[in-house]
CSV table of C-alpha atoms in Angstrom, one decimal:
chain,number,residue,atom,x,y,z
A,1,ILE,CA,46.3,145.5,85.3
A,2,ALA,CA,48.7,147.7,87.2
A,3,GLY,CA,51.5,145.9,89.1
A,4,ILE,CA,54.9,144.3,88.9
A,5,THR,CA,55.8,141.5,86.5
A,6,GLN,CA,58.8,139.3,86.8
A,7,ALA,CA,60.4,136.9,84.2
A,8,PRO,CA,61.1,134.1,84.1
A,9,THR,CA,58.8,132.4,86.6
A,10,SER,CA,61.4,129.8,87.2
A,11,GLN,CA,64.7,128.8,85.8
A,12,ILE,CA,67.3,126.0,86.3
A,13,LEU,CA,70.8,127.2,85.5
A,14,ALA,CA,74.2,125.6,85.3
A,15,ALA,CA,76.8,127.0,87.7
A,16,GLY,CA,79.0,129.6,85.9
A,17,ARG,CA,76.3,130.8,83.6
A,18,ARG,CA,75.2,134.4,83.3
A,19,MET,CA,71.5,135.1,84.1
A,20,THR,CA,69.3,138.2,84.1
A,21,LEU,CA,66.1,138.3,86.0
A,22,ARG,CA,63.7,140.8,84.6
A,23,CYS,CA,61.4,143.1,86.6
A,24,THR,CA,58.9,145.7,85.2
A,25,GLN,CA,56.4,147.9,87.0
A,26,ASP,CA,53.7,150.0,85.5
A,27,MET,CA,52.8,152.0,88.6
A,28,ARG,CA,55.3,154.8,88.0
A,29,HIS,CA,56.9,154.1,91.4
A,30,ASN,CA,60.2,155.9,92.0
A,31,ALA,CA,61.9,153.1,93.9
A,32,MET,CA,62.5,149.5,93.1
A,33,TYR,CA,64.1,146.6,95.0
A,34,TRP,CA,65.4,143.1,94.7
A,35,TYR,CA,65.1,140.6,97.5
A,36,ARG,CA,66.0,137.0,97.9
A,37,GLN,CA,64.0,134.6,100.0
A,38,ASP,CA,65.6,131.6,101.6
A,39,LEU,CA,64.0,129.2,104.0
A,40,GLY,CA,64.4,130.3,107.6
A,41,LEU,CA,66.0,133.6,106.7
A,42,GLY,CA,63.0,135.7,105.5
A,43,LEU,CA,63.6,138.2,102.8
A,44,ARG,CA,67.0,139.9,102.4
A,45,LEU,CA,67.6,143.0,100.3
A,46,ILE,CA,70.1,142.5,97.4
A,47,HIS,CA,70.1,145.9,95.6
A,48,TYR,CA,67.8,148.9,95.4
A,49,SER,CA,67.1,151.9,93.3
A,50,ASN,CA,65.5,155.0,94.8
A,51,THR,CA,65.0,156.6,91.3
A,52,ALA,CA,65.9,156.0,87.7
A,53,GLY,CA,69.7,156.3,87.2
A,54,THR,CA,70.7,155.4,90.7
A,55,THR,CA,71.3,152.1,92.5
A,56,GLY,CA,72.5,151.0,95.9
A,57,LYS,CA,73.7,147.9,97.7
A,58,GLY,CA,71.5,146.1,100.2
A,59,GLU,CA,72.3,143.5,102.7
A,60,VAL,CA,73.5,140.7,100.4
A,61,PRO,CA,74.8,142.3,97.1
A,62,ASP,CA,77.8,140.1,96.3
A,63,GLY,CA,77.5,138.2,93.0
A,64,TYR,CA,74.7,140.4,91.8
A,65,SER,CA,74.4,143.6,89.7
A,66,VAL,CA,71.5,145.9,88.8
A,67,SER,CA,70.8,148.8,86.5
A,68,ARG,CA,68.0,151.3,86.3
A,69,ALA,CA,67.9,152.9,82.9
A,70,ASN,CA,64.3,154.0,83.2
A,71,THR,CA,61.5,154.1,85.8
A,72,ASP,CA,59.8,150.9,84.8
A,73,ASP,CA,62.6,148.3,84.5
A,74,PHE,CA,65.0,147.0,87.1
A,75,PRO,CA,66.9,143.9,85.9
A,76,LEU,CA,69.0,141.8,88.2
A,77,THR,CA,72.1,140.1,86.8
A,78,LEU,CA,74.0,137.1,88.1
A,79,ALA,CA,77.3,137.4,86.2
A,80,SER,CA,78.5,133.8,87.1
A,81,ALA,CA,75.9,131.9,89.0
A,82,VAL,CA,76.8,129.7,92.0
A,83,PRO,CA,74.7,127.1,93.8
A,84,SER,CA,74.4,129.4,96.9
A,85,GLN,CA,72.4,131.7,94.7
A,86,THR,CA,69.6,129.1,94.5
A,87,SER,CA,66.6,131.0,95.9
A,88,VAL,CA,63.3,132.7,95.2
A,89,TYR,CA,63.9,136.3,94.0
A,90,PHE,CA,61.3,139.0,94.5
A,91,CYS,CA,61.2,142.4,92.9
A,92,ALA,CA,59.3,145.2,94.7
A,93,SER,CA,58.5,148.8,94.2
A,94,SER,CA,57.4,151.8,96.3
A,95,VAL,CA,56.2,155.3,95.5
A,96,ASP,CA,58.8,157.4,97.2
A,97,PRO,CA,61.3,156.0,99.8
A,98,ALA,CA,62.2,159.6,100.8
A,99,GLY,CA,58.7,160.1,101.8
A,100,GLY,CA,59.4,158.4,105.2
A,101,ALA,CA,58.4,155.4,107.0
A,102,ALA,CA,54.9,154.9,105.4
A,103,ASP,CA,56.3,154.1,102.0
A,104,THR,CA,54.8,150.7,101.4
A,105,GLN,CA,56.6,148.2,99.1
A,106,TYR,CA,54.6,146.1,96.7
A,107,PHE,CA,56.0,142.8,95.4
A,108,GLY,CA,56.1,141.0,92.1
A,109,PRO,CA,55.2,137.3,91.9
A,110,GLY,CA,58.8,136.1,92.3
A,111,THR,CA,61.3,134.0,90.2
A,112,ARG,CA,62.4,130.6,91.5
A,113,LEU,CA,66.0,130.1,90.5
A,114,THR,CA,67.9,126.9,90.9
A,115,VAL,CA,71.7,126.8,90.2
A,116,LEU,CA,73.2,123.4,89.7
B,1,ALA,CA,70.8,148.2,114.0
B,2,GLN,CA,67.3,147.4,112.8
B,3,LYS,CA,66.0,144.0,113.7
B,4,ILE,CA,62.6,142.2,113.4
B,5,THR,CA,61.9,139.1,115.5
B,6,GLN,CA,59.1,136.6,114.9
B,7,THR,CA,59.3,133.9,117.5
B,8,GLN,CA,56.5,131.7,116.4
B,9,PRO,CA,57.6,129.5,113.5
B,10,GLY,CA,54.2,127.9,113.2
B,11,MET,CA,50.7,128.5,114.6
B,12,PHE,CA,47.4,126.7,114.4
B,13,VAL,CA,44.0,128.2,114.8
B,14,GLN,CA,40.5,126.9,114.6
B,15,GLU,CA,38.3,128.3,111.8
B,16,LYS,CA,36.3,131.3,113.0
B,17,GLU,CA,38.6,131.9,116.0
B,18,ALA,CA,40.9,134.9,116.4
B,19,VAL,CA,44.7,134.5,116.3
B,20,THR,CA,47.6,136.7,117.2
B,21,LEU,CA,51.0,136.6,115.4
B,22,ASP,CA,53.8,138.1,117.4
B,23,CYS,CA,56.4,140.6,116.1
B,24,THR,CA,59.0,142.5,118.1
B,25,TYR,CA,61.4,145.0,116.7
B,26,ASP,CA,64.5,146.9,117.6
B,27,THR,CA,65.4,150.3,116.2
B,28,SER,CA,66.8,153.6,117.3
B,29,ASP,CA,65.0,155.6,114.7
B,30,PRO,CA,62.5,158.1,116.1
B,31,SER,CA,60.1,157.5,113.2
B,32,TYR,CA,59.5,154.1,111.6
B,33,GLY,CA,56.9,152.1,109.9
B,34,LEU,CA,55.7,148.5,110.6
B,35,PHE,CA,54.2,146.3,108.0
B,36,TRP,CA,52.6,142.9,107.7
B,37,TYR,CA,52.6,140.7,104.6
B,38,LYS,CA,50.9,137.5,103.8
B,39,GLN,CA,52.5,134.9,101.6
B,40,PRO,CA,50.2,132.0,100.6
B,41,SER,CA,51.4,128.8,99.1
B,42,SER,CA,51.2,130.3,95.6
B,43,GLY,CA,54.2,132.4,96.7
B,44,GLU,CA,53.2,136.1,96.1
B,45,MET,CA,53.8,138.6,98.9
B,46,ILE,CA,50.6,140.5,99.7
B,47,PHE,CA,50.6,143.7,101.8
B,48,LEU,CA,48.1,143.5,104.6
B,49,ILE,CA,48.5,146.4,107.0
B,50,TYR,CA,50.7,149.4,108.0
B,51,GLN,CA,51.3,151.1,111.4
B,52,GLY,CA,53.3,154.3,111.8
B,53,SER,CA,55.3,154.8,114.9
B,54,TYR,CA,53.6,158.1,115.6
B,55,ASP,CA,50.1,156.8,114.9
B,56,GLN,CA,47.9,157.2,118.0
B,57,GLN,CA,45.5,154.4,117.2
B,58,ASN,CA,46.2,150.8,116.2
B,59,ALA,CA,45.8,150.2,112.5
B,60,THR,CA,42.9,148.1,111.2
B,61,GLU,CA,42.1,146.7,107.8
B,62,GLY,CA,39.0,144.5,107.7
B,63,ARG,CA,39.7,141.4,109.8
B,64,TYR,CA,43.3,142.4,110.3
B,65,SER,CA,44.4,144.7,113.2
B,66,LEU,CA,47.8,145.6,114.5
B,67,ASN,CA,48.3,145.6,118.2
B,68,PHE,CA,51.0,148.2,118.5
B,69,GLN,CA,52.7,148.6,121.9
B,70,LYS,CA,55.5,151.1,121.3
B,71,ALA,CA,57.1,150.9,124.8
B,72,ARG,CA,57.4,147.2,124.4
B,73,LYS,CA,58.5,147.5,120.8
B,74,SER,CA,55.9,145.0,119.6
B,75,ALA,CA,53.6,145.0,116.6
B,76,ASN,CA,51.4,141.9,116.8
B,77,LEU,CA,49.0,141.0,114.0
B,78,VAL,CA,45.5,140.0,115.1
B,79,ILE,CA,43.4,138.1,112.6
B,80,SER,CA,39.7,137.9,113.7
B,81,ALA,CA,37.3,135.2,112.5
B,82,SER,CA,39.9,133.1,110.8
B,83,GLN,CA,39.1,131.6,107.5
B,84,LEU,CA,40.7,128.6,105.7
B,85,GLY,CA,42.1,131.1,103.1
B,86,ASP,CA,44.2,132.7,105.9
B,87,SER,CA,46.5,129.7,106.0
B,88,ALA,CA,49.8,131.2,104.8
B,89,MET,CA,53.2,132.5,105.9
B,90,TYR,CA,53.0,135.9,107.5
B,91,PHE,CA,56.0,138.3,107.6
B,92,CYS,CA,56.5,141.3,109.8
B,93,ALA,CA,58.7,144.1,108.4
B,94,MET,CA,60.0,147.5,109.4
B,95,LYS,CA,61.1,150.5,107.5
B,96,GLY,CA,63.1,153.3,109.1
B,97,GLN,CA,64.0,156.8,108.0
B,98,PRO,CA,65.7,157.5,104.7
B,99,ASN,CA,68.9,158.6,106.3
B,100,THR,CA,69.3,155.1,107.9
B,101,GLY,CA,68.6,153.3,104.6
B,102,ASN,CA,65.3,152.7,102.8
B,103,GLN,CA,65.2,149.0,103.0
B,104,PHE,CA,62.6,146.9,104.7
B,105,TYR,CA,63.8,144.6,107.4
B,106,PHE,CA,61.9,141.4,107.5
B,107,GLY,CA,61.3,138.8,110.2
B,108,THR,CA,61.7,135.1,109.5
B,109,GLY,CA,57.9,134.6,109.3
B,110,THR,CA,55.2,132.6,111.0
B,111,SER,CA,53.4,129.8,109.2
B,112,LEU,CA,49.6,129.9,110.1
B,113,THR,CA,47.4,126.9,109.6
B,114,VAL,CA,43.6,127.3,109.9
B,115,ILE,CA,41.9,124.1,111.0
B,116,PRO,CA,38.4,123.4,109.7
């Protein structure tokens, strides 16, 4: 079934540990995104990639890094996790962000991360 | 700056009745897209409906319609004949032109409860 997969589904992590959240899409979309969702704040963009080999910073990039080695995969890394990074993380993809305002984003199931 | 506002933290509706979820936006882009997503208790983000700023008619998708009033900068979601399965969080989002960034801007969401 075409779509976006994320792993792990949930994770409890000690502060200071390194963690990589995985995201894979099989829709051959050009663009991919990482959001975090916190209660009362909606979804906020962490990083994005408009095409393989390129990445950009979103609204809340500090403490996170990404890479886009190929079209399908867009991992998000927390180099040294802190409790404020406790959140639900969503990966999303879209066909072509340069195509204009109609470029719909489709979301993965999310990863619930708790940093203690 | 782009901004989405959802002023209704929670809404209740009787089963089979219609309900309107409010969304206002602020942008200086001449072309933009407006989106609604549903997030049930299971957590996934489900795309519902899209409205382009230059579209002459309001968008409709089954029981969902978007009441787009450009001059008032509002893009309210109307759900007709509510069903118990419509109980969820609903998020309004906006995307501008590529030259102002490709990210989606999300509102803080409205929690809808359908009462039997």
